[in-house]
Amino acid sequence: LELSKELNQEYALKTMQNLIYQDYDYIDGLEKGTLLSRSQNLFELSQYFIEFYHVIFIDSILILFILFFILSIQLSLFFIVLLMMVLIFLVFYFYSKKLHIENKKILEQKEHLNDGLLEFQENYFQTIQFKVKKMMKNKLGYLYDNYFMDVYHHDEITNRHQIQLEALIQIMIMVVLLFSIFIYKKQQMTLGTVMLVYLLLSYMIDPLMKISVFIAMHDELQIIFERYKEMLPEKRERKKKIKKIKSIELKHVSFSYGYTRPLFDHFQLKIEKSVFIQGKTGSGKSTLLKLIMNQLQPTKGEIVINGINLQELDLNSYYSHIKYLNKTPVFYKESLRTNIIFDRLFLEDKMIELLHYFMLDDLVNGLDLKLDEQGGFLSSGQGQLVMIIRALLSEPDVLILDEAFSNIDQERLQLLINYLSFQKIIVIIVSHQINMMNCQFDCVIIDSGKIVGEEDYGNRFST
């Protein structure tokens, strides 16, 4: 019990906690259900090592003791028993090779099944609204069948082999017993010794079976252990830290999704003060922001922060100075207060001041109410404003708003623009709201990954 507690803490708890230090692209590249499955499998690692200690300190010692005892009785008998054990382990070794593919299939199908369940939960309202219950029912049934057919096939092979293995062990014991009787007939061994040999061999059956099961488990856990190592954050080389972001420059940046035509081709842009970016859907606005946030990496060119290549910067340092918000607010299952200031209670007065400024006085009385991941009692516009207040309280050097105020009413939007215009920060705004182009920001129009218009705020674009 104590060992299980320690191992679960080491392999499950610490690993899940350390995921927060993983690179963004690792987490972003996983399908929804994959992380859930891999986290659940971590508990199997501790069980594996408990079995390992049992095999090493109990079963193996028992078998070695029996072999030593048989050696003291008769040398030729010892070699026959040893040969028997080698044969059993060889049979099981080749069998475990067969299981490897089946084990891998089961783990993959489990991840797909978890992914399907999460998809069902997330899209439940759409499933009812568009009357596609049958489609979701069939999809879940298909995933379920695939997973449990693989499990059934795996268990079928395991059962068949365990029967064969146990039969082989019994045959080997009978062979050793017959050989012992042959020695007894030659009057080289007493009948009592023959019975003792049989008794000792009978004691070997259980530890032999446990060791063989452990070998099979080892093959299965080897896959889980490889996944476990993937979940561990790599030791990073020391990178440069920054004190303040003064400029962001994209130098001859090229980028494409997969093998499609490049979205950006030798794209160049330098941002040293607040800028409004406008363009049609699919023009590359959001991709540009993800490149700046290092959520995507350019295929060619470089992104330079204060004259330093972004890839040379310590990302923890970088993200502490830049904040990115999109149109979908994301909350923790905590109180509204915790969602805005977290554990920084010294920011409470400033938070209340901003809530009053943005005419969210009714939220001041609801700071202790708990939110869910979608924002709970907050409207979509309130949720977006709360996210912006949270970002402003962290006093970033750069604030990126990617359609982050699409649901905010015009009156509060004007308050936001006025507030941002007086802050000594770089604000990068992406919005389809054309009237935003009349704010006191530089304007950049992007089309098909190219800049087709640039003006400073002294001039105005017509609609």
Coordinates of C-alpha atoms in Angstrom, one line a residue:
L1 CA 0.0 0.0 0.0
E2 CA 2.8 2.4 0.9
L3 CA 4.7 1.5 -2.3
S4 CA 1.5 2.0 -4.4
K5 CA 1.0 5.4 -2.8
E6 CA 4.6 6.6 -3.5
L7 CA 4.6 5.2 -7.0
N8 CA 1.2 6.8 -7.9
Q9 CA 2.5 10.1 -6.6
E10 CA 5.7 9.8 -8.7
Y11 CA 4.2 8.5 -12.0
A12 CA 0.7 9.9 -11.9
L13 CA 0.5 13.1 -9.8
K14 CA 3.9 14.6 -10.6
T15 CA 3.6 13.8 -14.4
M16 CA 0.2 15.4 -14.6
Q17 CA 1.4 18.4 -12.7
N18 CA 4.6 18.7 -14.9
L19 CA 2.5 18.8 -18.1
I20 CA 2.1 22.5 -17.4
Y21 CA 5.8 22.8 -18.3
Q22 CA 5.4 21.0 -21.6
D23 CA 5.8 22.8 -24.9
Y24 CA 2.6 24.3 -26.3
D25 CA 2.9 22.3 -29.6
Y26 CA 2.9 19.0 -27.6
I27 CA -0.4 19.7 -25.9
D28 CA -1.9 21.4 -28.9
G29 CA -1.0 18.4 -31.1
L30 CA -2.8 15.8 -29.0
E31 CA -6.4 14.8 -29.8
K32 CA -8.9 15.6 -27.1
G33 CA -9.1 12.1 -25.6
T34 CA -5.4 11.3 -25.9
L35 CA -4.2 13.1 -22.8
L36 CA -7.1 11.6 -20.7
S37 CA -6.1 8.1 -21.8
R38 CA -2.4 8.6 -21.2
S39 CA -3.1 10.1 -17.7
Q40 CA -5.3 7.1 -16.8
N41 CA -2.6 4.7 -18.0
L42 CA -0.1 6.3 -15.6
F43 CA -1.7 4.4 -12.7
E44 CA -0.9 1.1 -14.4
L45 CA 2.8 2.0 -14.3
S46 CA 2.8 1.9 -10.5
Q47 CA 0.9 -1.4 -10.5
Y48 CA 3.6 -2.8 -13.0
F49 CA 6.4 -1.8 -10.7
I50 CA 4.7 -3.4 -7.7
E51 CA 4.5 -6.6 -9.7
F52 CA 8.1 -6.2 -10.6
Y53 CA 9.2 -6.0 -7.0
H54 CA 7.0 -9.0 -6.2
V55 CA 8.6 -11.0 -9.0
I56 CA 12.2 -10.0 -8.0
F57 CA 11.9 -10.3 -4.2
I58 CA 9.5 -13.2 -3.8
D59 CA 8.9 -15.3 -7.0
S60 CA 12.5 -15.2 -8.3
I61 CA 14.0 -15.9 -4.9
L62 CA 11.7 -18.9 -4.4
I63 CA 12.6 -20.3 -7.8
L64 CA 16.3 -19.8 -7.1
F65 CA 16.0 -21.5 -3.8
I66 CA 14.2 -24.5 -5.3
L67 CA 16.9 -24.8 -8.1
F68 CA 19.6 -24.7 -5.5
F69 CA 17.9 -27.4 -3.5
I70 CA 17.5 -29.6 -6.6
L71 CA 21.2 -29.0 -7.4
S72 CA 22.1 -30.3 -4.0
I73 CA 20.0 -33.5 -4.6
Q74 CA 21.2 -34.5 -8.2
L75 CA 23.2 -32.6 -10.8
S76 CA 21.6 -34.2 -13.9
L77 CA 18.1 -33.5 -12.4
F78 CA 19.1 -29.8 -11.9
F79 CA 20.1 -29.4 -15.6
I80 CA 16.8 -31.0 -16.7
V81 CA 14.8 -28.6 -14.5
L82 CA 16.9 -25.6 -15.8
L83 CA 16.3 -26.7 -19.4
M84 CA 12.6 -26.9 -18.6
M85 CA 12.5 -23.3 -17.3
V86 CA 14.6 -22.0 -20.3
L87 CA 12.1 -23.7 -22.7
I88 CA 9.1 -22.2 -20.9
F89 CA 10.6 -18.7 -21.0
L90 CA 11.5 -19.0 -24.7
V91 CA 8.0 -20.0 -25.5
F92 CA 6.6 -17.0 -23.5
Y93 CA 9.1 -14.6 -25.1
F94 CA 8.0 -15.4 -28.6
Y95 CA 4.4 -15.2 -27.5
S96 CA 4.9 -11.8 -26.0
K97 CA 6.1 -10.6 -29.4
K98 CA 2.7 -11.5 -30.8
L99 CA 1.0 -9.5 -28.1
H100 CA 2.9 -6.3 -28.8
I101 CA 0.8 -5.3 -31.8
E102 CA -2.4 -6.2 -30.0
N103 CA -1.4 -4.1 -27.0
K104 CA -0.6 -1.1 -29.2
K105 CA -4.0 -1.4 -30.9
I106 CA -5.9 -1.5 -27.6
L107 CA -4.2 1.7 -26.4
E108 CA -4.9 3.5 -29.6
Q109 CA -8.6 2.4 -29.6
K110 CA -8.9 3.5 -26.0
E111 CA -7.8 6.9 -26.9
H112 CA -10.3 7.1 -29.8
L113 CA -13.1 5.9 -27.5
N114 CA -12.3 8.6 -25.0
D115 CA -12.1 11.2 -27.8
G116 CA -15.5 10.1 -29.0
L117 CA -17.1 10.4 -25.5
L118 CA -15.6 13.9 -25.1
E119 CA -16.9 14.9 -28.5
F120 CA -20.3 13.5 -27.6
Q121 CA -20.4 15.6 -24.4
E122 CA -19.1 18.8 -26.0
N123 CA -21.5 18.6 -29.0
Y124 CA -24.5 17.3 -27.0
F125 CA -26.7 20.3 -27.7
Q126 CA -25.9 20.3 -31.4
T127 CA -26.7 16.6 -31.5
I128 CA -30.2 17.3 -30.2
Q129 CA -30.7 20.5 -32.1
F130 CA -29.8 19.0 -35.5
K131 CA -31.4 15.6 -34.8
V132 CA -28.2 13.6 -35.4
K133 CA -28.6 11.3 -32.4
K134 CA -28.5 8.2 -34.6
M135 CA -25.2 9.4 -36.2
M136 CA -23.6 9.9 -32.7
K137 CA -25.1 6.6 -31.4
N138 CA -23.6 4.7 -34.4
K139 CA -20.2 6.5 -34.0
L140 CA -20.0 5.6 -30.3
G141 CA -21.0 2.1 -31.1
Y142 CA -18.3 1.8 -33.8
L143 CA -15.6 3.1 -31.4
Y144 CA -16.8 0.9 -28.6
D145 CA -16.9 -2.2 -30.9
N146 CA -13.4 -1.5 -32.2
Y147 CA -12.0 -1.1 -28.7
F148 CA -13.6 -4.1 -27.1
M149 CA -13.0 -6.4 -30.1
D150 CA -9.3 -5.6 -29.8
V151 CA -9.5 -6.3 -26.0
Y152 CA -11.4 -9.6 -26.7
H153 CA -8.9 -10.7 -29.3
H154 CA -6.0 -9.8 -27.0
D155 CA -7.6 -11.8 -24.1
E156 CA -8.4 -14.7 -26.3
I157 CA -4.7 -15.0 -27.4
T158 CA -3.7 -14.6 -23.7
N159 CA -6.0 -17.3 -22.5
R160 CA -5.1 -19.7 -25.2
H161 CA -1.4 -19.2 -24.5
Q162 CA -1.8 -19.5 -20.7
I163 CA -3.5 -22.9 -21.2
Q164 CA -0.7 -24.0 -23.5
L165 CA 1.9 -22.7 -21.0
E166 CA 0.3 -24.4 -18.0
A167 CA 0.1 -27.6 -20.0
L168 CA 3.7 -27.3 -20.9
I169 CA 4.7 -26.7 -17.3
Q170 CA 2.7 -29.8 -16.2
I171 CA 4.3 -31.9 -18.9
M172 CA 7.8 -30.7 -17.9
I173 CA 7.1 -31.6 -14.3
M174 CA 5.9 -35.0 -15.3
V175 CA 9.1 -35.5 -17.3
V176 CA 11.3 -34.5 -14.3
L177 CA 9.2 -36.8 -12.1
L178 CA 9.7 -39.7 -14.5
F179 CA 13.4 -39.0 -14.6
S180 CA 13.4 -38.9 -10.8
I181 CA 11.7 -42.3 -10.7
F182 CA 14.2 -43.7 -13.2
I183 CA 17.0 -42.5 -10.8
Y184 CA 15.1 -44.0 -7.9
K185 CA 14.9 -47.4 -9.7
K186 CA 18.7 -47.3 -10.1
Q187 CA 18.7 -46.8 -6.3
Q188 CA 20.5 -43.5 -6.6
M189 CA 17.6 -41.6 -4.9
T190 CA 15.1 -42.5 -2.2
L191 CA 11.4 -42.5 -2.7
G192 CA 11.1 -39.7 -0.1
T193 CA 13.5 -37.6 -2.2
V194 CA 11.4 -38.3 -5.4
M195 CA 8.3 -37.0 -3.5
L196 CA 10.3 -34.0 -2.3
V197 CA 11.3 -33.1 -5.9
Y198 CA 7.7 -33.4 -7.0
L199 CA 6.6 -31.1 -4.1
L200 CA 9.3 -28.5 -4.9
L201 CA 8.3 -28.5 -8.6
S202 CA 4.7 -28.1 -7.7
Y203 CA 5.7 -25.0 -5.7
M204 CA 7.4 -23.6 -8.8
I205 CA 4.2 -23.5 -10.9
D206 CA 2.7 -20.4 -9.3
P207 CA 5.8 -18.2 -9.4
L208 CA 6.5 -19.4 -12.9
M209 CA 3.0 -18.3 -14.0
K210 CA 3.4 -15.0 -12.2
I211 CA 6.8 -14.3 -13.9
S212 CA 5.3 -15.2 -17.3
V213 CA 2.3 -12.9 -16.7
F214 CA 4.8 -10.2 -15.6
I215 CA 6.8 -10.6 -18.9
A216 CA 3.5 -10.1 -20.8
M217 CA 2.7 -7.1 -18.7
H218 CA 6.2 -5.8 -19.4
D219 CA 5.5 -5.8 -23.1
E220 CA 2.2 -3.9 -22.6
L221 CA 3.7 -1.5 -20.1
Q222 CA 6.7 -0.8 -22.3
I223 CA 4.3 1.0 -24.7
I224 CA 2.7 3.0 -21.8
F225 CA 6.2 3.8 -20.4
E226 CA 7.2 5.2 -23.8
R227 CA 4.0 7.4 -23.7
Y228 CA 4.9 8.4 -20.2
K229 CA 8.4 9.6 -21.3
E230 CA 6.7 11.7 -24.0
M231 CA 4.7 13.4 -21.3
L232 CA 7.8 14.5 -19.4
P233 CA 9.0 18.0 -20.3
E234 CA 12.5 18.0 -21.7
K235 CA 15.3 19.8 -20.0
R236 CA 15.6 23.1 -21.9
E237 CA 18.8 24.9 -22.7
R238 CA 19.1 28.2 -21.0
K239 CA 17.6 30.9 -23.3
K240 CA 17.6 34.7 -23.2
K241 CA 15.1 36.5 -21.1
I242 CA 13.6 39.9 -21.8
K243 CA 12.6 42.7 -19.5
K244 CA 10.3 44.6 -21.8
I245 CA 8.9 44.0 -25.3
K246 CA 9.6 47.1 -27.4
S247 CA 9.3 45.7 -30.9
I248 CA 8.0 42.7 -32.9
E249 CA 9.3 42.1 -36.4
L250 CA 8.5 39.5 -38.9
K251 CA 11.4 39.1 -41.4
H252 CA 10.7 37.3 -44.7
V253 CA 8.4 34.9 -42.9
S254 CA 6.9 32.1 -45.0
F255 CA 4.3 29.7 -43.6
S256 CA 1.9 27.0 -45.0
Y257 CA -0.5 24.5 -43.4
G258 CA 0.8 21.1 -44.5
Y259 CA 1.4 20.8 -48.3
T260 CA -1.0 23.7 -49.2
R261 CA 0.0 26.8 -51.0
P262 CA 2.0 29.1 -48.6
L263 CA -0.3 31.4 -46.7
F264 CA 2.7 33.8 -46.1
D265 CA 5.6 34.1 -48.5
H266 CA 8.4 36.4 -47.4
F267 CA 6.0 38.4 -45.3
Q268 CA 7.5 41.4 -43.6
L269 CA 6.0 43.6 -40.8
K270 CA 7.5 45.6 -37.9
I271 CA 5.3 46.5 -34.9
E272 CA 6.5 49.1 -32.5
K273 CA 3.3 50.7 -31.5
S274 CA -0.4 49.8 -31.4
V275 CA -1.8 48.5 -34.7
F276 CA -5.2 47.5 -36.1
I277 CA -5.1 44.5 -38.5
Q278 CA -8.0 44.0 -40.9
G279 CA -8.7 41.6 -43.7
K280 CA -11.1 39.1 -45.1
T281 CA -11.8 35.7 -43.6
G282 CA -8.9 33.4 -44.5
S283 CA -6.5 36.2 -45.2
G284 CA -4.1 35.1 -42.5
K285 CA -4.8 37.4 -39.6
S286 CA -5.2 34.7 -36.9
T287 CA -2.3 32.7 -38.3
L288 CA -0.1 35.8 -38.1
L289 CA -1.0 36.2 -34.4
K290 CA -0.2 32.5 -33.7
L291 CA 3.2 32.9 -35.3
I292 CA 3.9 35.9 -33.0
M293 CA 2.7 33.8 -30.0
N294 CA 5.0 30.9 -31.1
Q295 CA 2.0 28.6 -31.4
L296 CA 3.0 28.1 -35.0
Q297 CA 6.6 28.2 -36.3
P298 CA 7.5 29.8 -39.7
T299 CA 8.8 27.4 -42.4
K300 CA 11.2 30.2 -43.5
G301 CA 12.3 33.5 -42.1
E302 CA 12.3 34.6 -38.5
I303 CA 10.3 36.5 -35.9
V304 CA 12.4 38.9 -34.0
I305 CA 11.6 40.4 -30.5
N306 CA 13.7 43.4 -29.6
G307 CA 16.2 42.3 -32.2
I308 CA 16.4 38.7 -30.8
N309 CA 15.1 35.7 -32.7
L310 CA 11.9 34.4 -30.9
Q311 CA 13.4 30.8 -31.0
E312 CA 16.3 32.0 -28.8
L313 CA 14.0 33.5 -26.1
D314 CA 12.9 31.8 -22.9
L315 CA 9.1 31.4 -23.6
N316 CA 8.1 31.7 -19.9
S317 CA 9.8 35.1 -19.9
Y318 CA 8.2 36.0 -23.3
Y319 CA 4.7 35.0 -22.3
S320 CA 4.9 37.0 -19.0
H321 CA 5.2 40.2 -21.2
I322 CA 2.6 39.4 -23.9
K323 CA -1.0 38.4 -23.6
Y324 CA -3.2 36.9 -26.4
L325 CA -7.0 36.7 -26.3
N326 CA -9.4 35.4 -28.9
K327 CA -13.2 35.6 -29.2
T328 CA -13.8 32.6 -27.0
P329 CA -13.3 33.3 -23.3
V330 CA -11.9 30.4 -21.3
F331 CA -12.5 30.1 -17.6
Y332 CA -11.4 27.9 -14.7
K333 CA -14.0 26.1 -12.5
E334 CA -13.4 28.6 -9.8
S335 CA -15.0 31.8 -8.5
L336 CA -15.2 34.9 -10.7
R337 CA -12.7 36.6 -8.4
T338 CA -10.2 33.8 -8.8
N339 CA -10.7 33.8 -12.6
I340 CA -9.8 37.5 -12.7
I341 CA -6.9 37.9 -10.2
F342 CA -6.1 34.2 -9.3
D343 CA -4.1 34.3 -6.1
R344 CA -2.9 37.9 -6.4
L345 CA -5.2 39.4 -3.8
F346 CA -3.3 42.7 -3.9
L347 CA -5.0 43.3 -7.3
E348 CA -8.5 43.3 -5.9
D349 CA -8.9 47.1 -5.7
K350 CA -7.7 47.5 -9.2
M351 CA -10.0 44.8 -10.4
I352 CA -13.1 46.5 -8.8
E353 CA -12.0 49.8 -10.3
L354 CA -11.9 48.3 -13.8
L355 CA -15.2 46.5 -13.3
H356 CA -16.8 49.9 -12.4
Y357 CA -15.1 51.6 -15.4
F358 CA -16.5 49.0 -17.9
M359 CA -20.0 49.4 -16.3
L360 CA -19.9 45.8 -14.9
D361 CA -21.1 46.9 -11.4
D362 CA -23.4 44.0 -11.0
L363 CA -20.4 41.6 -11.2
V364 CA -18.8 43.2 -8.2
N365 CA -21.5 41.6 -6.0
G366 CA -21.0 38.2 -7.8
L367 CA -17.2 37.8 -7.3
D368 CA -17.7 34.8 -5.1
L369 CA -20.0 33.0 -7.5
K370 CA -18.4 29.9 -9.2
L371 CA -18.0 29.8 -13.0
D372 CA -17.7 26.8 -15.3
E373 CA -15.4 26.6 -18.4
Q374 CA -18.0 28.5 -20.5
G375 CA -18.4 31.3 -18.0
G376 CA -21.5 30.2 -16.2
F377 CA -23.8 33.2 -15.5
L378 CA -21.7 35.7 -17.6
S379 CA -23.0 36.8 -20.9
S380 CA -20.7 36.4 -23.9
G381 CA -19.9 40.1 -23.9
Q382 CA -19.3 40.1 -20.1
G383 CA -17.0 37.1 -20.5
Q384 CA -14.9 38.9 -23.1
L385 CA -14.6 41.9 -21.0
V386 CA -13.6 39.8 -17.9
M387 CA -10.9 38.2 -20.0
I388 CA -9.6 41.6 -21.1
I389 CA -9.6 42.9 -17.5
R390 CA -7.7 39.8 -16.4
A391 CA -5.1 40.5 -19.1
L392 CA -4.8 44.2 -18.3
L393 CA -4.3 43.5 -14.6
S394 CA -1.1 41.5 -15.5
E395 CA 0.3 44.7 -17.0
P396 CA 1.6 43.2 -20.3
D397 CA 3.9 45.0 -22.7
V398 CA 1.9 43.6 -25.6
L399 CA -1.9 42.9 -25.7
I400 CA -3.2 40.9 -28.7
L401 CA -7.0 41.0 -29.2
D402 CA -8.1 38.6 -31.9
E403 CA -11.8 39.3 -32.3
A404 CA -11.8 39.4 -28.5
F405 CA -14.5 42.1 -28.3
S406 CA -16.9 40.8 -31.0
N407 CA -19.8 40.5 -28.5
I408 CA -19.1 43.7 -26.5
D409 CA -21.7 46.5 -27.0
Q410 CA -20.7 49.8 -28.7
E411 CA -20.7 51.8 -25.5
R412 CA -18.3 49.5 -23.5
L413 CA -16.2 49.1 -26.7
Q414 CA -15.7 52.8 -26.8
L415 CA -14.6 52.8 -23.1
L416 CA -12.2 50.0 -23.9
I417 CA -10.6 51.8 -26.9
N418 CA -10.3 55.0 -24.8
Y419 CA -8.7 53.0 -21.9
L420 CA -6.2 51.2 -24.3
S421 CA -5.2 54.5 -26.0
F422 CA -3.9 55.9 -22.7
Q423 CA -1.9 52.7 -21.8
K424 CA 1.8 52.6 -22.5
I425 CA 1.5 49.2 -24.2
I426 CA 1.5 47.8 -27.7
V427 CA -2.0 46.7 -28.6
I428 CA -2.5 44.5 -31.7
I429 CA -6.2 44.3 -32.7
V430 CA -7.8 42.0 -35.2
S431 CA -11.4 42.7 -35.9
H432 CA -14.0 42.7 -38.6
Q433 CA -15.6 45.8 -37.2
I434 CA -14.7 48.4 -39.7
N435 CA -15.6 51.3 -37.4
M436 CA -12.6 50.2 -35.3
M437 CA -10.3 51.5 -38.0
N438 CA -11.1 55.1 -36.9
C439 CA -9.4 54.5 -33.5
Q440 CA -6.0 56.0 -32.8
F441 CA -4.0 53.0 -34.0
D442 CA -1.9 52.4 -37.1
C443 CA -3.9 50.3 -39.6
V444 CA -2.7 47.3 -41.7
I445 CA -4.9 45.5 -44.2
I446 CA -3.9 41.9 -45.1
D447 CA -5.2 39.9 -48.0
S448 CA -4.0 36.4 -49.0
G449 CA -1.0 36.7 -46.7
K450 CA 0.2 40.0 -48.1
I451 CA 0.0 43.6 -46.8
V452 CA -2.2 45.5 -49.2
G453 CA -2.5 48.7 -47.2
E454 CA -0.7 50.6 -44.4
E455 CA -1.6 54.0 -42.9
D456 CA -0.9 55.7 -39.6
Y457 CA -3.7 57.0 -37.5
G458 CA -3.4 60.5 -38.9
N459 CA -5.1 59.2 -42.1
R460 CA -8.3 57.3 -42.4
F461 CA -9.3 54.3 -44.5
S462 CA -12.7 54.6 -46.2
T463 CA -15.0 51.6 -45.7

